[in-house]
Short mmCIF file of C-alpha atoms and ligand atoms in Angstrom, two decimals:
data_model
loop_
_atom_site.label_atom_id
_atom_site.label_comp_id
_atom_site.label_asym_id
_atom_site.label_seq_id
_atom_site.Cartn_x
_atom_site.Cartn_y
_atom_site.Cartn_z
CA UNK A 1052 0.00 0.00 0.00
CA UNK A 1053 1.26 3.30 -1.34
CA UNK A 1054 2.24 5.92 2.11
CA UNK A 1055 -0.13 8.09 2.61
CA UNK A 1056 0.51 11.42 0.97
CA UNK A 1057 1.90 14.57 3.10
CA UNK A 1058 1.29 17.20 0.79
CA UNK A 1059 -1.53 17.18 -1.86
CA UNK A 1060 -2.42 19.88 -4.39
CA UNK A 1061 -5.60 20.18 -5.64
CA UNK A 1062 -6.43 21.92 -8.90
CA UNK A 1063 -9.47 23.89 -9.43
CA UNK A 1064 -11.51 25.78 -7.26
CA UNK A 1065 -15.10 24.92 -8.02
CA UNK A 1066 -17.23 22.59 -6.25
CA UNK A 1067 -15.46 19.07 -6.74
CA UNK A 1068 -11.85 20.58 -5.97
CA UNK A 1069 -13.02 22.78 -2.71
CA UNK A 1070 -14.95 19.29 -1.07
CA UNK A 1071 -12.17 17.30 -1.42
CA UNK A 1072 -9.41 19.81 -0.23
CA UNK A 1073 -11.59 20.10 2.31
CA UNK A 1074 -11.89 16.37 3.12
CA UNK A 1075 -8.61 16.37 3.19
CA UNK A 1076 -7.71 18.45 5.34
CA UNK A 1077 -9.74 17.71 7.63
CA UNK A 1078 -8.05 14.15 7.07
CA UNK A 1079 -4.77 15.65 8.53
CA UNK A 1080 -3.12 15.82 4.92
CA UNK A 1081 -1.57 19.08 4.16
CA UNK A 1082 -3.20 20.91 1.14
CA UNK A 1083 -2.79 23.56 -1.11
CA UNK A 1084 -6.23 24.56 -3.26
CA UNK A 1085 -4.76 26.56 -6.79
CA UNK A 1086 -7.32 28.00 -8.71
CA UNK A 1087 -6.47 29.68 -12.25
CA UNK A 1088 -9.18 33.05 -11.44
CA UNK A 1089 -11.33 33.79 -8.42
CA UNK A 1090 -12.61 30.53 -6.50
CA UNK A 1091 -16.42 29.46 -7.86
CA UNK A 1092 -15.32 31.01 -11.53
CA UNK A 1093 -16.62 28.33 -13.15
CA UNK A 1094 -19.68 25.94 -14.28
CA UNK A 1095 -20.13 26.00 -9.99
CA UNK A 1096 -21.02 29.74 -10.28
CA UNK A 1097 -23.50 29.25 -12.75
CA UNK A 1098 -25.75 26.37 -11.96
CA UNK A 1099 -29.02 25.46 -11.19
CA UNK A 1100 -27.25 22.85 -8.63
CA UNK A 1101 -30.77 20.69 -8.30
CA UNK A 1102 -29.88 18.08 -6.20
CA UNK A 1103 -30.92 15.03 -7.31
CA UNK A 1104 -31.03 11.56 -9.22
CA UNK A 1105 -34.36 11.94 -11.05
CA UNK A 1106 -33.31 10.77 -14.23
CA UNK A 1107 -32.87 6.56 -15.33
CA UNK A 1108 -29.16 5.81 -14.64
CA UNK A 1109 -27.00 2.93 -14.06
CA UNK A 1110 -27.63 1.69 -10.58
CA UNK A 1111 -23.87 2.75 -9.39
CA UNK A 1112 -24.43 6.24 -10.41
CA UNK A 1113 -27.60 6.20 -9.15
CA UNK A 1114 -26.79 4.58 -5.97
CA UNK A 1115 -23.67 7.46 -5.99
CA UNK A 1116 -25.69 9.91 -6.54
CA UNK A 1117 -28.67 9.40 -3.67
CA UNK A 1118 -25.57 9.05 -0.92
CA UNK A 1119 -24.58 12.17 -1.99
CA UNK A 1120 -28.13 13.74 -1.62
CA UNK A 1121 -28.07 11.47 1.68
CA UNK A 1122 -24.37 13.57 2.59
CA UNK A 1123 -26.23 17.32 1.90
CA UNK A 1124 -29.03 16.01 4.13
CA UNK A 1125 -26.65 15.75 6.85
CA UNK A 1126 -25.01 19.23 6.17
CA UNK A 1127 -28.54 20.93 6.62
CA UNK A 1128 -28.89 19.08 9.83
CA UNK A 1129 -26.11 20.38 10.93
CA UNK A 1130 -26.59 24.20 9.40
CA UNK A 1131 -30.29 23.72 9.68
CA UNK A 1132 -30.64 27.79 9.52
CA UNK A 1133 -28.80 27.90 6.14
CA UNK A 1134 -30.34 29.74 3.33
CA UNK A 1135 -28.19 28.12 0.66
CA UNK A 1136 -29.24 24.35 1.33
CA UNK A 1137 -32.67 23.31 0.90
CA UNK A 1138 -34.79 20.29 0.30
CA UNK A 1139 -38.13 21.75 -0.31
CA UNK A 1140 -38.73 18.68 -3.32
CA UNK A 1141 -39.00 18.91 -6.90
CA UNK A 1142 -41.55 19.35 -9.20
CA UNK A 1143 -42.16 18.25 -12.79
CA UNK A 1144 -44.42 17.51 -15.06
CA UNK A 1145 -44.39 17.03 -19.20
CA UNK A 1146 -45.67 14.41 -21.91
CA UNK A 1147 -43.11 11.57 -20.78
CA UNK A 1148 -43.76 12.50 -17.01
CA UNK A 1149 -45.64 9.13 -16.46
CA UNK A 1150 -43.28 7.13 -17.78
CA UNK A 1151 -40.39 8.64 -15.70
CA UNK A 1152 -42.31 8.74 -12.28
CA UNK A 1153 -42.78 4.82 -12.63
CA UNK A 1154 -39.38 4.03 -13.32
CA UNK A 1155 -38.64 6.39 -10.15
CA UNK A 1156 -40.76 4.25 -8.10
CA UNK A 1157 -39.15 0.76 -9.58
CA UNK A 1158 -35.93 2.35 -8.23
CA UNK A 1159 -37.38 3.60 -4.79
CA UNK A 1160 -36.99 7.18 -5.47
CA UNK A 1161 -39.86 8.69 -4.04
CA UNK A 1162 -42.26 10.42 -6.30
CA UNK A 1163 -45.87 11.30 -5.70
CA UNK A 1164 -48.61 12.89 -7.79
CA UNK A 1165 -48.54 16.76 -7.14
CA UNK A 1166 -51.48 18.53 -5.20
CA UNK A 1167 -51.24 22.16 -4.27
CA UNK A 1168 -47.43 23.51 -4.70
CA UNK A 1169 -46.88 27.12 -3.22
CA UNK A 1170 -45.86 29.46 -6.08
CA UNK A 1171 -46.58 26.76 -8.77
CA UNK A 1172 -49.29 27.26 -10.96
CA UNK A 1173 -49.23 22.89 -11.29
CA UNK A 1174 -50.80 21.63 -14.39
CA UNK A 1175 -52.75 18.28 -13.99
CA UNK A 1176 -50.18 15.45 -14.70
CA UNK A 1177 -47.53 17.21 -12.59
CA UNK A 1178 -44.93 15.11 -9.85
CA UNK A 1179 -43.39 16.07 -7.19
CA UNK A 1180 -40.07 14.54 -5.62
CA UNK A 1181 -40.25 15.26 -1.65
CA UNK A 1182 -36.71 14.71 -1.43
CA UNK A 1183 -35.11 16.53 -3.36
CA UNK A 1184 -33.48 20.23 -3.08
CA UNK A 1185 -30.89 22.90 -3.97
CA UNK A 1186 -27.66 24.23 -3.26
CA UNK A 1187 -25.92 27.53 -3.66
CA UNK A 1188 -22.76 26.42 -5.08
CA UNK A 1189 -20.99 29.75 -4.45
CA UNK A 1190 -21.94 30.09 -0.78
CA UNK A 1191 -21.14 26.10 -0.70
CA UNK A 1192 -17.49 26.96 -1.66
CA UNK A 1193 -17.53 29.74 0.71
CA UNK A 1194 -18.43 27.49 3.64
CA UNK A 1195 -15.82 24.84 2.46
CA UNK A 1196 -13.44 26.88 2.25
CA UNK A 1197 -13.69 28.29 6.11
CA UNK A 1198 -13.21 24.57 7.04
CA UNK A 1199 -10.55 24.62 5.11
CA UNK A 1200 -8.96 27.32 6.33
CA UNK A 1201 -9.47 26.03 9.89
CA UNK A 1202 -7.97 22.23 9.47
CA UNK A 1203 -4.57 24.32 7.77
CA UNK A 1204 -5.62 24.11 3.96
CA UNK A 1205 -4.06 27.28 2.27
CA UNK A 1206 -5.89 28.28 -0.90
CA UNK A 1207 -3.93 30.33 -3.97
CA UNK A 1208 -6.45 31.87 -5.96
CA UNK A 1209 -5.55 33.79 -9.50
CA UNK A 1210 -2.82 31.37 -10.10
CA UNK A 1211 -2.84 31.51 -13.39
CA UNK A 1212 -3.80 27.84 -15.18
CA UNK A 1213 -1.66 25.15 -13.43
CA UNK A 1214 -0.48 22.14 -14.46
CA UNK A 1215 0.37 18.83 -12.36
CA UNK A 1216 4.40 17.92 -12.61
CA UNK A 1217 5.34 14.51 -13.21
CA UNK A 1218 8.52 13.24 -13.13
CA UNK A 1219 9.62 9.39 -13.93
CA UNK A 1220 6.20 8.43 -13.82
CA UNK A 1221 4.77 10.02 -10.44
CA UNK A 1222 3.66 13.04 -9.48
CA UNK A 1223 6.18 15.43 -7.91
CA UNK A 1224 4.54 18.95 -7.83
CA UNK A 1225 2.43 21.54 -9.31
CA UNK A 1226 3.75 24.52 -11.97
CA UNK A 1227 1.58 27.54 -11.84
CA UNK A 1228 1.06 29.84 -14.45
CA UNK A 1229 3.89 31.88 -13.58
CA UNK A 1230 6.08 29.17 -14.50
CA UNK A 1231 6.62 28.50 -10.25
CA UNK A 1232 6.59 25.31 -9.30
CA UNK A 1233 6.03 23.50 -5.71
CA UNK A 1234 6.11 19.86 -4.70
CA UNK A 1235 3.60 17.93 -4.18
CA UNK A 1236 3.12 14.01 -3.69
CA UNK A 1237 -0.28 13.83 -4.98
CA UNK A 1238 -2.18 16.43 -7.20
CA UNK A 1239 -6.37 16.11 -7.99
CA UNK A 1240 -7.31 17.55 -11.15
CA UNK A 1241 -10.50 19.09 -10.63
CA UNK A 1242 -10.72 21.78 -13.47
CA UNK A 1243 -14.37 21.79 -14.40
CA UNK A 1244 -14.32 21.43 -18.56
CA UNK A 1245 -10.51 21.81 -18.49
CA UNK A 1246 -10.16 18.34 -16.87
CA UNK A 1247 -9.90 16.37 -20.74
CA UNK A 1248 -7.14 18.61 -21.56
CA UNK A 1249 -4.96 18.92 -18.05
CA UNK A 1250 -4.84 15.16 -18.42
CA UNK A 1251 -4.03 14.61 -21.61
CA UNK A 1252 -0.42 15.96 -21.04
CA UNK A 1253 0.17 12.43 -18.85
CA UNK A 1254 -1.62 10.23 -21.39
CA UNK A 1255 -4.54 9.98 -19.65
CA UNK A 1256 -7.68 10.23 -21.84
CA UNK A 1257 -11.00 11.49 -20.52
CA UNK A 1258 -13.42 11.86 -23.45
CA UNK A 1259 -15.82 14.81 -23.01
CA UNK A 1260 -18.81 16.47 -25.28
CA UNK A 1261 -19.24 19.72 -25.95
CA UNK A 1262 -22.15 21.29 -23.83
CA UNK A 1263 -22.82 24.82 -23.32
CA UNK A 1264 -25.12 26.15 -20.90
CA UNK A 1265 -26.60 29.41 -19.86
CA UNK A 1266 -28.09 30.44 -16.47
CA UNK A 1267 -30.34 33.48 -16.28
CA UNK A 1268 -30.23 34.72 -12.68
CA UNK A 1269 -33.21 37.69 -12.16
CA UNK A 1270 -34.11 40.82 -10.09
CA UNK A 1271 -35.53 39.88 -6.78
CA UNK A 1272 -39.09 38.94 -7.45
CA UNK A 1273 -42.05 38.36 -5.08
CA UNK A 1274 -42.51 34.58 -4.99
CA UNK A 1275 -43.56 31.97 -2.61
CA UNK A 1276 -41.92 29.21 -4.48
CA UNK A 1277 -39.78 26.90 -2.32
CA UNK A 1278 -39.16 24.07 -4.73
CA UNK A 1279 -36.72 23.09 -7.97
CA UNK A 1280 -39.21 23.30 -11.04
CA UNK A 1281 -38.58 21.53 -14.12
CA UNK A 1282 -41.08 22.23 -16.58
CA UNK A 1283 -40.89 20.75 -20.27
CA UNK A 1284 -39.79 24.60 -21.60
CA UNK A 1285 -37.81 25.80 -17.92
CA UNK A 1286 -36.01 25.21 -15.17
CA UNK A 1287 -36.04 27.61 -12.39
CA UNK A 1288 -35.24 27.41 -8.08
CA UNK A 1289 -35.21 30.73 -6.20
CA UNK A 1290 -31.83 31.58 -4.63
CA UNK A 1291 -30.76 32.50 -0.95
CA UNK A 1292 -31.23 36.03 -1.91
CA UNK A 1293 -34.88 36.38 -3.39
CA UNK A 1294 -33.94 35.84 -6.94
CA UNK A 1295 -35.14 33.00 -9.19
CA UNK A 1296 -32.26 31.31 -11.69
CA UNK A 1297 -33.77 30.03 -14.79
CA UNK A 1298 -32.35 27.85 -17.92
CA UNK A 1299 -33.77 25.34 -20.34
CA UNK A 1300 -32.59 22.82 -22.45
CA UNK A 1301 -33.98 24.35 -25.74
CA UNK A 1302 -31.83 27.64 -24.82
CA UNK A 1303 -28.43 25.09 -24.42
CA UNK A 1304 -29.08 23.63 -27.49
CA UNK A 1305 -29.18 26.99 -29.58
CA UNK A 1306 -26.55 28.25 -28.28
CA UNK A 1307 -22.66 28.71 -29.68
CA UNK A 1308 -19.74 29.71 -27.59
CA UNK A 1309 -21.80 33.15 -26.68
CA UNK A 1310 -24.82 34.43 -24.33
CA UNK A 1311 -27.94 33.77 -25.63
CA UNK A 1312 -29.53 36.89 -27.27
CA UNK A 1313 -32.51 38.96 -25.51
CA UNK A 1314 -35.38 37.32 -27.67
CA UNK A 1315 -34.00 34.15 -26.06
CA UNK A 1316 -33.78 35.79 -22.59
CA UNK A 1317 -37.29 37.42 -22.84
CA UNK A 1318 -39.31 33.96 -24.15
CA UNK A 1319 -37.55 32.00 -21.45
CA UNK A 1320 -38.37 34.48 -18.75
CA UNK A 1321 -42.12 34.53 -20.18
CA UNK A 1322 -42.01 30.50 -19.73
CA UNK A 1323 -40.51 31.01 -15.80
CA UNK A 1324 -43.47 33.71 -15.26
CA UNK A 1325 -46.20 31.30 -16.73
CA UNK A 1326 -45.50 28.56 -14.39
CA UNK A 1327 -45.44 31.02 -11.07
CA UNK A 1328 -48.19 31.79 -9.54
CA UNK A 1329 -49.47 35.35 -9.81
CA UNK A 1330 -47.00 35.72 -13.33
CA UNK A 1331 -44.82 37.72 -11.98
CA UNK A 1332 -42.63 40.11 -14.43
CA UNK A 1333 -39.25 38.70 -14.22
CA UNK A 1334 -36.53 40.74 -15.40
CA UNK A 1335 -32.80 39.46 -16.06
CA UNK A 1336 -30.10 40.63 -13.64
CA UNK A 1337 -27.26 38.29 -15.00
CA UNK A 1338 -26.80 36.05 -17.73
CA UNK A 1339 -23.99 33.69 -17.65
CA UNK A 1340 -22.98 30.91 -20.15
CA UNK A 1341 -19.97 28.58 -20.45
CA UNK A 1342 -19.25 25.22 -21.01
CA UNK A 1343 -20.46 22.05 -18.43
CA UNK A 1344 -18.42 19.85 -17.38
CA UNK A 1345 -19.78 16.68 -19.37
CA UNK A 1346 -17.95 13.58 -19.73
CA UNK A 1347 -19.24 12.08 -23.57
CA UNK A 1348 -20.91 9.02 -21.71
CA UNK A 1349 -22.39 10.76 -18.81
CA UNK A 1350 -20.91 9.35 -16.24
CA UNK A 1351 -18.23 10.81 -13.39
CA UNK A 1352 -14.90 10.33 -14.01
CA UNK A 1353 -13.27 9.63 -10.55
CA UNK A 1354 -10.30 9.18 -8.67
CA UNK A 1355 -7.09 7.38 -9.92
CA UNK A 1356 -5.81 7.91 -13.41
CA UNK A 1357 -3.25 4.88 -13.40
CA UNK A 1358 -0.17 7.67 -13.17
CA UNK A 1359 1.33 7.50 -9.41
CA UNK A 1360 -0.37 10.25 -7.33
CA UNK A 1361 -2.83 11.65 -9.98
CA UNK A 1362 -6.46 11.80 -9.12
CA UNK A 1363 -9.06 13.65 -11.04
CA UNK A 1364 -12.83 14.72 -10.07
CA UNK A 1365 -14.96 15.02 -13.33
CA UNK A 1366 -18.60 15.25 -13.67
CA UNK A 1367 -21.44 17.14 -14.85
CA UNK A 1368 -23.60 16.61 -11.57
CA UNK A 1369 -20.96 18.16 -9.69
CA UNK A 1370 -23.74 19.90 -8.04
CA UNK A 1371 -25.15 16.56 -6.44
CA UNK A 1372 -21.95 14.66 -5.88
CA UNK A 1373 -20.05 17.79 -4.76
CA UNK A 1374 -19.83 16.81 -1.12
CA UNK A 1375 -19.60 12.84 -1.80
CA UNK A 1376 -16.82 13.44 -4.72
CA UNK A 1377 -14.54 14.99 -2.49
CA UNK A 1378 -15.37 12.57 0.74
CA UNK A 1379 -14.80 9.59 -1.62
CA UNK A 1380 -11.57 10.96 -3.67
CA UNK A 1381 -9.81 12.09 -0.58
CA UNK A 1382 -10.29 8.26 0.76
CA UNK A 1383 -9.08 7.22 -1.82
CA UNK A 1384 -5.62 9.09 -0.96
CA UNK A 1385 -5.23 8.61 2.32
CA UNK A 1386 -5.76 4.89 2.27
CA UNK A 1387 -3.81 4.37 -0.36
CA UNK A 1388 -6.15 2.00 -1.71
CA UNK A 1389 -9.04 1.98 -4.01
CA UNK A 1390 -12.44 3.02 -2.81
CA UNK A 1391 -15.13 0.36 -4.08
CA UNK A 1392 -17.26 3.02 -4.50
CA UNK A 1393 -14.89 4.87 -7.43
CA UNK A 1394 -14.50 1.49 -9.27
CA UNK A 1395 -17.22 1.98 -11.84
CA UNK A 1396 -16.52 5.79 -12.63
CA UNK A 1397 -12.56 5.15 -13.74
CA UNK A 1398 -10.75 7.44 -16.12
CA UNK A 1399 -9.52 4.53 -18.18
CA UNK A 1400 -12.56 3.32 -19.38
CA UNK A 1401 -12.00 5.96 -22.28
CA UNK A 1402 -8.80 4.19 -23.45
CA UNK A 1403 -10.42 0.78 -23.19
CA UNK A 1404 -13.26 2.53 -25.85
CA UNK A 1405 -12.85 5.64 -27.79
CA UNK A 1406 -15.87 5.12 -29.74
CA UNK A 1407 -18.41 6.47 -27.08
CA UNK A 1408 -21.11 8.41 -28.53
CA UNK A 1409 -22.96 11.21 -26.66
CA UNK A 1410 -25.38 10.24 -23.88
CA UNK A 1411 -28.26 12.30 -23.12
CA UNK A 1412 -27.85 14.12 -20.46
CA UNK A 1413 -31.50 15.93 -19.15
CA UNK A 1414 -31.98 15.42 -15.14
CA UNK A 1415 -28.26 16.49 -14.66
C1 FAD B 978 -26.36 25.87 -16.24
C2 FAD B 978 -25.90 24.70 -15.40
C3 FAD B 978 -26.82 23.98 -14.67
C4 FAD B 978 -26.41 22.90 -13.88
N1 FAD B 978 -27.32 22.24 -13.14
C5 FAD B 978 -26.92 21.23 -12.32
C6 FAD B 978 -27.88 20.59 -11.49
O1 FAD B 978 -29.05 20.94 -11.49
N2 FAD B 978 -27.45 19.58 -10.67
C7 FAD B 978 -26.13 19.18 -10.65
O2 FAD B 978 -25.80 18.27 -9.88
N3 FAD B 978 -25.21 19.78 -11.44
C8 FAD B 978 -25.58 20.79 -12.26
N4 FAD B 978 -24.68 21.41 -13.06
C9 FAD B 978 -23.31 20.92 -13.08
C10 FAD B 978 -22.48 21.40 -11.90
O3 FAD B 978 -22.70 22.77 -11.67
C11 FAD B 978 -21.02 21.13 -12.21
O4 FAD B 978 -20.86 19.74 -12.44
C12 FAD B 978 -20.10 21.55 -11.09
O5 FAD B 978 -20.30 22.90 -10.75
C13 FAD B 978 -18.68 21.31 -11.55
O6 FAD B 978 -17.82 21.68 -10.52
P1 FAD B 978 -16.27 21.53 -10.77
O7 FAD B 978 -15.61 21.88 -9.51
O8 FAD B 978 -15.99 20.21 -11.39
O9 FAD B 978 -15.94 22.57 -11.94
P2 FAD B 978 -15.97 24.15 -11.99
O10 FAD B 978 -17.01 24.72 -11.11
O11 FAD B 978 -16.01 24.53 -13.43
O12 FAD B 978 -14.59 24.56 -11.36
C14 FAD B 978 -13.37 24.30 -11.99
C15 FAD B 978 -12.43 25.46 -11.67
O13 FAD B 978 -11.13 25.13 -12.15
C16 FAD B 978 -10.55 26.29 -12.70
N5 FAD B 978 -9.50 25.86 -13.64
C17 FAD B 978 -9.65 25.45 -14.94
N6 FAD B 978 -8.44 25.11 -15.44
C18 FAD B 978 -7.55 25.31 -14.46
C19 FAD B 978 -6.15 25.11 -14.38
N7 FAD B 978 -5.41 24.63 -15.40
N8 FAD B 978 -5.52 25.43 -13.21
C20 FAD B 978 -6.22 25.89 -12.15
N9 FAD B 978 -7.56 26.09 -12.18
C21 FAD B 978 -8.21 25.79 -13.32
C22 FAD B 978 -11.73 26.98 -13.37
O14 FAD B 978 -11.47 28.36 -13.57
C23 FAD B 978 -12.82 26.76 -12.35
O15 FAD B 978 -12.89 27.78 -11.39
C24 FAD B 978 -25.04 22.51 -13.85
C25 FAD B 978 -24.10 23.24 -14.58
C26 FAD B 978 -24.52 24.33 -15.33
C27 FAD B 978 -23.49 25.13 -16.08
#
């Protein structure tokens, strides 16, 4: 069994790379958290972050996914007062909406015909998923990053993009984008969409698809809505602050490597206001749009990479697995050994078959 580690670097400061610095330092590992820009720059401060496993999936990833809804639940016991964490349910409804409630209930996720929904103007036909919620991935990463702080983490923000150093086939430090380099005995590549190409330096392939996505977030609006909505034409949760953020799949789709345009803006906005009670005028306070992190089949990409020390943290429902990623990965390297529950979600599956074809990906 490898030693454990005694200092681990940890690339990327969204979601996925702030947990499991986190994790492990509060492991006793000494860490260093480099992010290229601010911390929360990327897809984690633009997301709807819905937690949940509402969509069919493989029984690992869905089994992953509900013990990290189960690891949130015990965060808001613990910060019960926290405006940023809440599992008020889901609701959705749409012309496959049968179909997908029964195979919830083959699976034991629990789903239930919707009655009254505060806020919701619910159409017959509608579900709801009691146990479901949200998370503010921003104020998340704020909250890590105290406890980081706290067990001795140190965090280098605006480092410029950083790349892992290895040297006769192990990791042996990190080189910033100064051209400084430290050492380090272990480094977790946890770039968000920059993951495919940080690893491909050391050989290792991770195959993602190209997925764009754009995240209206509005003016504070009067609104008693409490739950995640996903409505055939939106997608909308309020925030801690009294705002509402608001995307859609058809708006993803038409977009390039830009912000959607305001006709796009305005008819989504009019599709948020029809489903809220009282139709509230919503106007747009920020529009953000970048790429998601999305791995070509769907799936995480976790954990070892088969070079000595490097780990990587890859998904697009970084939102839902944010706390259970970094838990999980951080095992991982203080053990020394593999964790079971990684085994499935392995970086090398892409050089075992580069023919993957893009898997749907609606339900995050
Ligand atoms: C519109 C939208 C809606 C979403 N909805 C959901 C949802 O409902 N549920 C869900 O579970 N997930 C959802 N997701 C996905 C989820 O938000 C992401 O999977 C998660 O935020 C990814 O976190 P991350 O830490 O992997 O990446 P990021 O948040 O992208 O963080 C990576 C960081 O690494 C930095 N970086 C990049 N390259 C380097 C480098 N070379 N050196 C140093 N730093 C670098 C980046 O600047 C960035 O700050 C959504 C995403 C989007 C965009």
């Amino acid at each position: 069994m490898p030693p454990t580690p005694t200092h681990v670097a940890v690339l990327g400061g969204g979601a996925l790379g702030v947990s499991t610095a986190t994790q492990l330092a509060e492991r006793g590992v000494a860490v260093t958290l480099v992010t290229d820009g601010p911390l929360a720059s990327g897809a984690s401060g633009r997301s709807l972050s819905w937690l949940n496993s509402w969509a069919p999936r493989r029984p690992d990833y869905h089994r992953l996914r509900m013990i990290g809804i189960d690891r949130y639940r015990t965060l808001a016991a613990v910060l019960p007062d926290a405006p940023w964490l809440r599992f008020d349910g889901g609701l959705f409804w749409g012309d496959d909406a049968e179909r997908i409630a029964a195979q919830q209930r083959k699976v034991g996720y629990e789903v239930r015909p919707a009655g009254a929904v505060p806020g919701v103007v619910v159409p017959t036909g509608a579900y709801v998923n009691p146990g479901e919620g949200w998370v503010d991935l921003p104020s998340l990463i704020r909250h890590l990053v105290e406890r980081l702080h706290v067990a001795g983490g140190r965090v280098t923000a605006d480092a410029g993009p950083a790349r892992p150093v290895v040297d006769g086939g192990r990791v042996a430090g990190v080189r910033l984008g100064d051209g400084s380099v430290f050492a380090a005995d272990a480094v977790v590549v946890a770039t968000g969409a920059a993951v495919p190409d940080v690893l491909a330096d050391f050989g290792v392939t991770v195959t993602a698809q190209d997925s764009p996505a754009a995240l209206v977030r509005t003016r504070p609006v009067e609104t008693s809505l409490r739950v995640v909505v996903n409505a055939p034409r939106v997608s909308l949760r309020p925030t801690p602050d009294g705002r509402l953020v608001v995307g859609a799949g058809w708006v993803d789709d038409q977009l390039g490597h830009g912000s959607p345009d305001d006709g796009v803006i305005r008819e989504l906005l009019a599709e948020a206001s029809a489903v809220l009670e009282g139709h509230p005028a919503l106007v747009a306070e920020e529009i953000t749009a970048g790429p998601r992190p999305m791995p070509v089949d769907d799936e995480p990409v976790l954990g070892r990479t088969g070079v000595d020390g490097l780990y990587v943290a890859f998904t697009h429902s970084g939102a839902t697995l944010g706390l259970i990623v970094g838990e999980l990965v951080s095992e991982e390297i203080v053990s020394g050994t593999p964790h079971p529950l990684l085994d499935r979600f392995r970086a090398e599956r892409f050089a075992r078959d580069q023919g993957r074809s893009p898997r749907d990906h609606r339900g995050w």
